[in-house]
Amino acid sequence: MNVPTGPLYVGQALSRVDAGRKVTGAADYAHDRLPEGVGHAVLVGSPVAKGRIVVVDAAAAESVPGVLAVVTHENAPRLNKVERVMDLFAGQSPQENFPPLQGPEVHYAGQVVAMVVAETVEAARFAASRLRIEAETDPGAATDLDTALPRAYDVPQFFGQDTRTRQGDPEAALASALVVVRQTYTTPIEHHAAMELHGAVAAWEGGELTLYEPTQWVGGASRTVAAALGVPAESVRVVNRFLGGGFGGKGMAKMHSVVAAAVARELGRPVKLTLTREQVFPLGGSRPATRQEVALGAERDGRLIAIEHESWSTTSEVDTYLETCGFATRELYACPNVTTAHHAVPVNTGTPCPMRAPGEAPGSFALESALDELAHGLGLDPVELRLRNYADLEPGHGRPWSDKNLKECYARAAQAIGWAKRDPCPRAQRKGRKLVGLGMATAIYPVFQVAAEARARLLADGTAVVSSATADIGTGTYTIMTQIAADRLGLLLDAVRFELGDSDLPRAPAAVGALTANSVGPAVASACDAVRRRLVRLAVGDGASPLANWPEERVVVAAGRVQATDDPARGEAVSAVLRRHGLAHLEEEGRFAPGGWWQTHGLQTWGAQFAEVAVDEDTGEVRLRRVASAFDFGRVLNPKTARNQLVGGILFGIGMALLEEASFDPQSHRPLNAGLGGYLVPVQADVPEVEVIMLDKPDWVASPSLGAKGVGEIGNVGIAAAIANAVFNATGVRVRDLPITPEKLLTGLL
Ligand code: MOS
């Protein structure tokens, strides 16, 4: 009823509504805030990886002109340990459940051991360099997973799911299988490497704290910081309107921000903390290293009869994080006998956290590499192998999918890369003096959906302000929410302003798990629908309106006018209705909560990733020639921002496949490459033509009001395996340990 007709904004490839603010520097990022009287804070990290601080000599630091505070475990404000409540709407979660500076113990190199605050950044840095901290080292530190493997422990549940599952009898099935692939795959610690550094600006007014922190979740940060400080959540307002990259690394609140807030309260002055790039590595979060054992058992025709996927991933000594490598394995292929298991392995690093497609990205490297090994062993085309194991119903549950067009993804991406020309024989294709190969993998990422609230306010001038405490982590939230709101309100795009990134706004979930479009979007739609209905009712109930006594269901709001559906000339401007009623605004709140489809259907997004590589046999250098991928993630709200997410996810996967790896000194266990000079991420020259196909098929089950699922993470799933499989097709060398470096390839080629 009254849904606007005609050309709508949703579905259009619109440029970002915030693009102008970003390119002119008007966008106010957290680190841009400089409150009156701000003191500048720097952190000092532990030089040892395991042990304790035995000497703190702050005299020289304190004597530096302009120094306001030198805070160590000997004089730090007391902070509470915050329990993790993994409710992405109302919960709270520190990235590391270990308040800093509360004691002398050290559990990883770079752990916060002091904060120095001064009138200027320069004075703070100089003072920090004069702070004398001596630590003693305990034996037994480890930063690599294999060394620490005997310390592995189990975590029954993670992200709300059992970490162990068992269906059928995989051991018996493997024993009876005609063909078995059993291999171990490993991936290193990786970092988000967001351009924007971590940190916070903390400003108190009376008992009220405003914290400007680059975060994907202002609500969760507010509750976490309040709990750590022991103050009511209402007294902590977290503001963050723009984010210079998050990828999960800014999804959970950071304890160093709590220290900045506590010190600001003691000093009676605002405090601004910006980590150095080097400090972001131990303190900003990471993807853990993984060791994954995969066993596949199949019939001669390629039908899977058993899948085992057991993984170990690193966590810190102070908190538990788990890389859920096997979660997607449960959902992907039709197979009667499946087990998955996960274990945490504590090492001396900072606590890991979600990083783009947490679980699925490394998990799909292992599973989809193993499938490629199976296809090769059977002499079966890798796409055909996947089609023979296509799950028409959700494995393990037998539920129908909300929607699944994965076969079309395989077909269209295969067509785009020219898969038909692939020679299944390794080392059979050459281009000049380089070996050329093609590889593919499946991508899968779950639909997450969480409660959300939004407010829509239609103003007397015919413009609207719509808001929700969500985040735009570079994904395009400002833009798609503006599109949804403009359509539902019947206004022109320019007449709508969307506000986010403030914990005082209506509550929204963490902007993680590709859930924002399909959680906040429906809340925005609902708030706007309510405003539009009130507006129409006002018009038809008003004797002075051209629509007086017109049936409500035959009235639309479009392009800023309230008008008769079949007689657009009969109507008036939205602003005229409000003015005549003397209303400054019409305001409504909308709330969304996931519905019954969560019990009745399997909910996933799908994709097929294809890559072509050229390998130099003499140097082991891998160059990507092309990537072509197709994705099915429901209706495409904005092809431009969606494509940007998919290409970004694929770039993440290229880094994972070929470049990214955190290294540690084997003696001191300090990071060796904590910087963008040493931690390699793909640059333009590493990235070939990336063709992205979006099926754009609305999923009205998983998303009754929008037809849209999520697109932020799936681009990063399967791409590392597609590249590894292409490298095998090119060279005959199977690298099961990421990244695929020239050294590893040469070892295989020699
Ligand atoms: Mo994403 S790793 O859930 O921000």
JSON list of N, CA and C in Angstrom, two decimals, residues 3 143 266 286 296 314 390 498 515 550 638 704 741:
[
{"chain": "A", "resi": 3, "resn": "VAL", "atom": "N", "xyz": [3.17, 2.03, -1.74]},
{"chain": "A", "resi": 3, "resn": "VAL", "atom": "CA", "xyz": [4.59, 1.88, -2.07]},
{"chain": "A", "resi": 3, "resn": "VAL", "atom": "C", "xyz": [4.85, 2.65, -3.36]},
{"chain": "A", "resi": 143, "resn": "THR", "atom": "N", "xyz": [55.29, -18.45, 19.47]},
{"chain": "A", "resi": 143, "resn": "THR", "atom": "CA", "xyz": [54.38, -17.71, 18.59]},
{"chain": "A", "resi": 143, "resn": "THR", "atom": "C", "xyz": [53.95, -18.56, 17.40]},
{"chain": "A", "resi": 266, "resn": "GLU", "atom": "N", "xyz": [41.07, 10.97, 35.11]},
{"chain": "A", "resi": 266, "resn": "GLU", "atom": "CA", "xyz": [41.98, 11.36, 36.21]},
{"chain": "A", "resi": 266, "resn": "GLU", "atom": "C", "xyz": [42.63, 12.71, 35.97]},
{"chain": "A", "resi": 286, "resn": "SER", "atom": "N", "xyz": [44.01, -9.78, 14.86]},
{"chain": "A", "resi": 286, "resn": "SER", "atom": "CA", "xyz": [44.58, -10.52, 13.74]},
{"chain": "A", "resi": 286, "resn": "SER", "atom": "C", "xyz": [43.70, -11.71, 13.44]},
{"chain": "A", "resi": 296, "resn": "LEU", "atom": "N", "xyz": [38.72, -36.50, 2.92]},
{"chain": "A", "resi": 296, "resn": "LEU", "atom": "CA", "xyz": [37.56, -36.68, 2.06]},
{"chain": "A", "resi": 296, "resn": "LEU", "atom": "C", "xyz": [37.54, -38.13, 1.59]},
{"chain": "A", "resi": 314, "resn": "THR", "atom": "N", "xyz": [45.38, -20.40, 16.51]},
{"chain": "A", "resi": 314, "resn": "THR", "atom": "CA", "xyz": [46.06, -19.76, 17.62]},
{"chain": "A", "resi": 314, "resn": "THR", "atom": "C", "xyz": [45.15, -18.76, 18.33]},
{"chain": "A", "resi": 390, "resn": "TYR", "atom": "N", "xyz": [26.39, -31.46, -5.16]},
{"chain": "A", "resi": 390, "resn": "TYR", "atom": "CA", "xyz": [25.57, -30.27, -4.94]},
{"chain": "A", "resi": 390, "resn": "TYR", "atom": "C", "xyz": [24.50, -30.57, -3.89]},
{"chain": "A", "resi": 498, "resn": "PHE", "atom": "N", "xyz": [21.11, 10.42, 5.83]},
{"chain": "A", "resi": 498, "resn": "PHE", "atom": "CA", "xyz": [21.18, 9.28, 6.75]},
{"chain": "A", "resi": 498, "resn": "PHE", "atom": "C", "xyz": [22.28, 9.53, 7.76]},
{"chain": "A", "resi": 515, "resn": "LEU", "atom": "N", "xyz": [26.00, -8.30, 7.85]},
{"chain": "A", "resi": 515, "resn": "LEU", "atom": "CA", "xyz": [24.61, -8.33, 8.30]},
{"chain": "A", "resi": 515, "resn": "LEU", "atom": "C", "xyz": [23.89, -7.00, 8.20]},
{"chain": "A", "resi": 550, "resn": "TRP", "atom": "N", "xyz": [-9.71, 10.89, -0.56]},
{"chain": "A", "resi": 550, "resn": "TRP", "atom": "CA", "xyz": [-9.24, 9.91, -1.56]},
{"chain": "A", "resi": 550, "resn": "TRP", "atom": "C", "xyz": [-8.91, 8.61, -0.82]},
{"chain": "A", "resi": 638, "resn": "ASN", "atom": "N", "xyz": [22.84, -1.95, -4.58]},
{"chain": "A", "resi": 638, "resn": "ASN", "atom": "CA", "xyz": [23.60, -0.95, -5.33]},
{"chain": "A", "resi": 638, "resn": "ASN", "atom": "C", "xyz": [24.76, -1.67, -6.02]},
{"chain": "A", "resi": 704, "resn": "PRO", "atom": "N", "xyz": [12.45, -10.58, 3.80]},
{"chain": "A", "resi": 704, "resn": "PRO", "atom": "CA", "xyz": [11.10, -10.31, 3.29]},
{"chain": "A", "resi": 704, "resn": "PRO", "atom": "C", "xyz": [10.88, -8.87, 2.84]},
{"chain": "A", "resi": 741, "resn": "THR", "atom": "N", "xyz": [54.60, -18.69, -1.55]},
{"chain": "A", "resi": 741, "resn": "THR", "atom": "CA", "xyz": [55.75, -17.83, -1.84]},
{"chain": "A", "resi": 741, "resn": "THR", "atom": "C", "xyz": [56.63, -18.49, -2.90]}
]
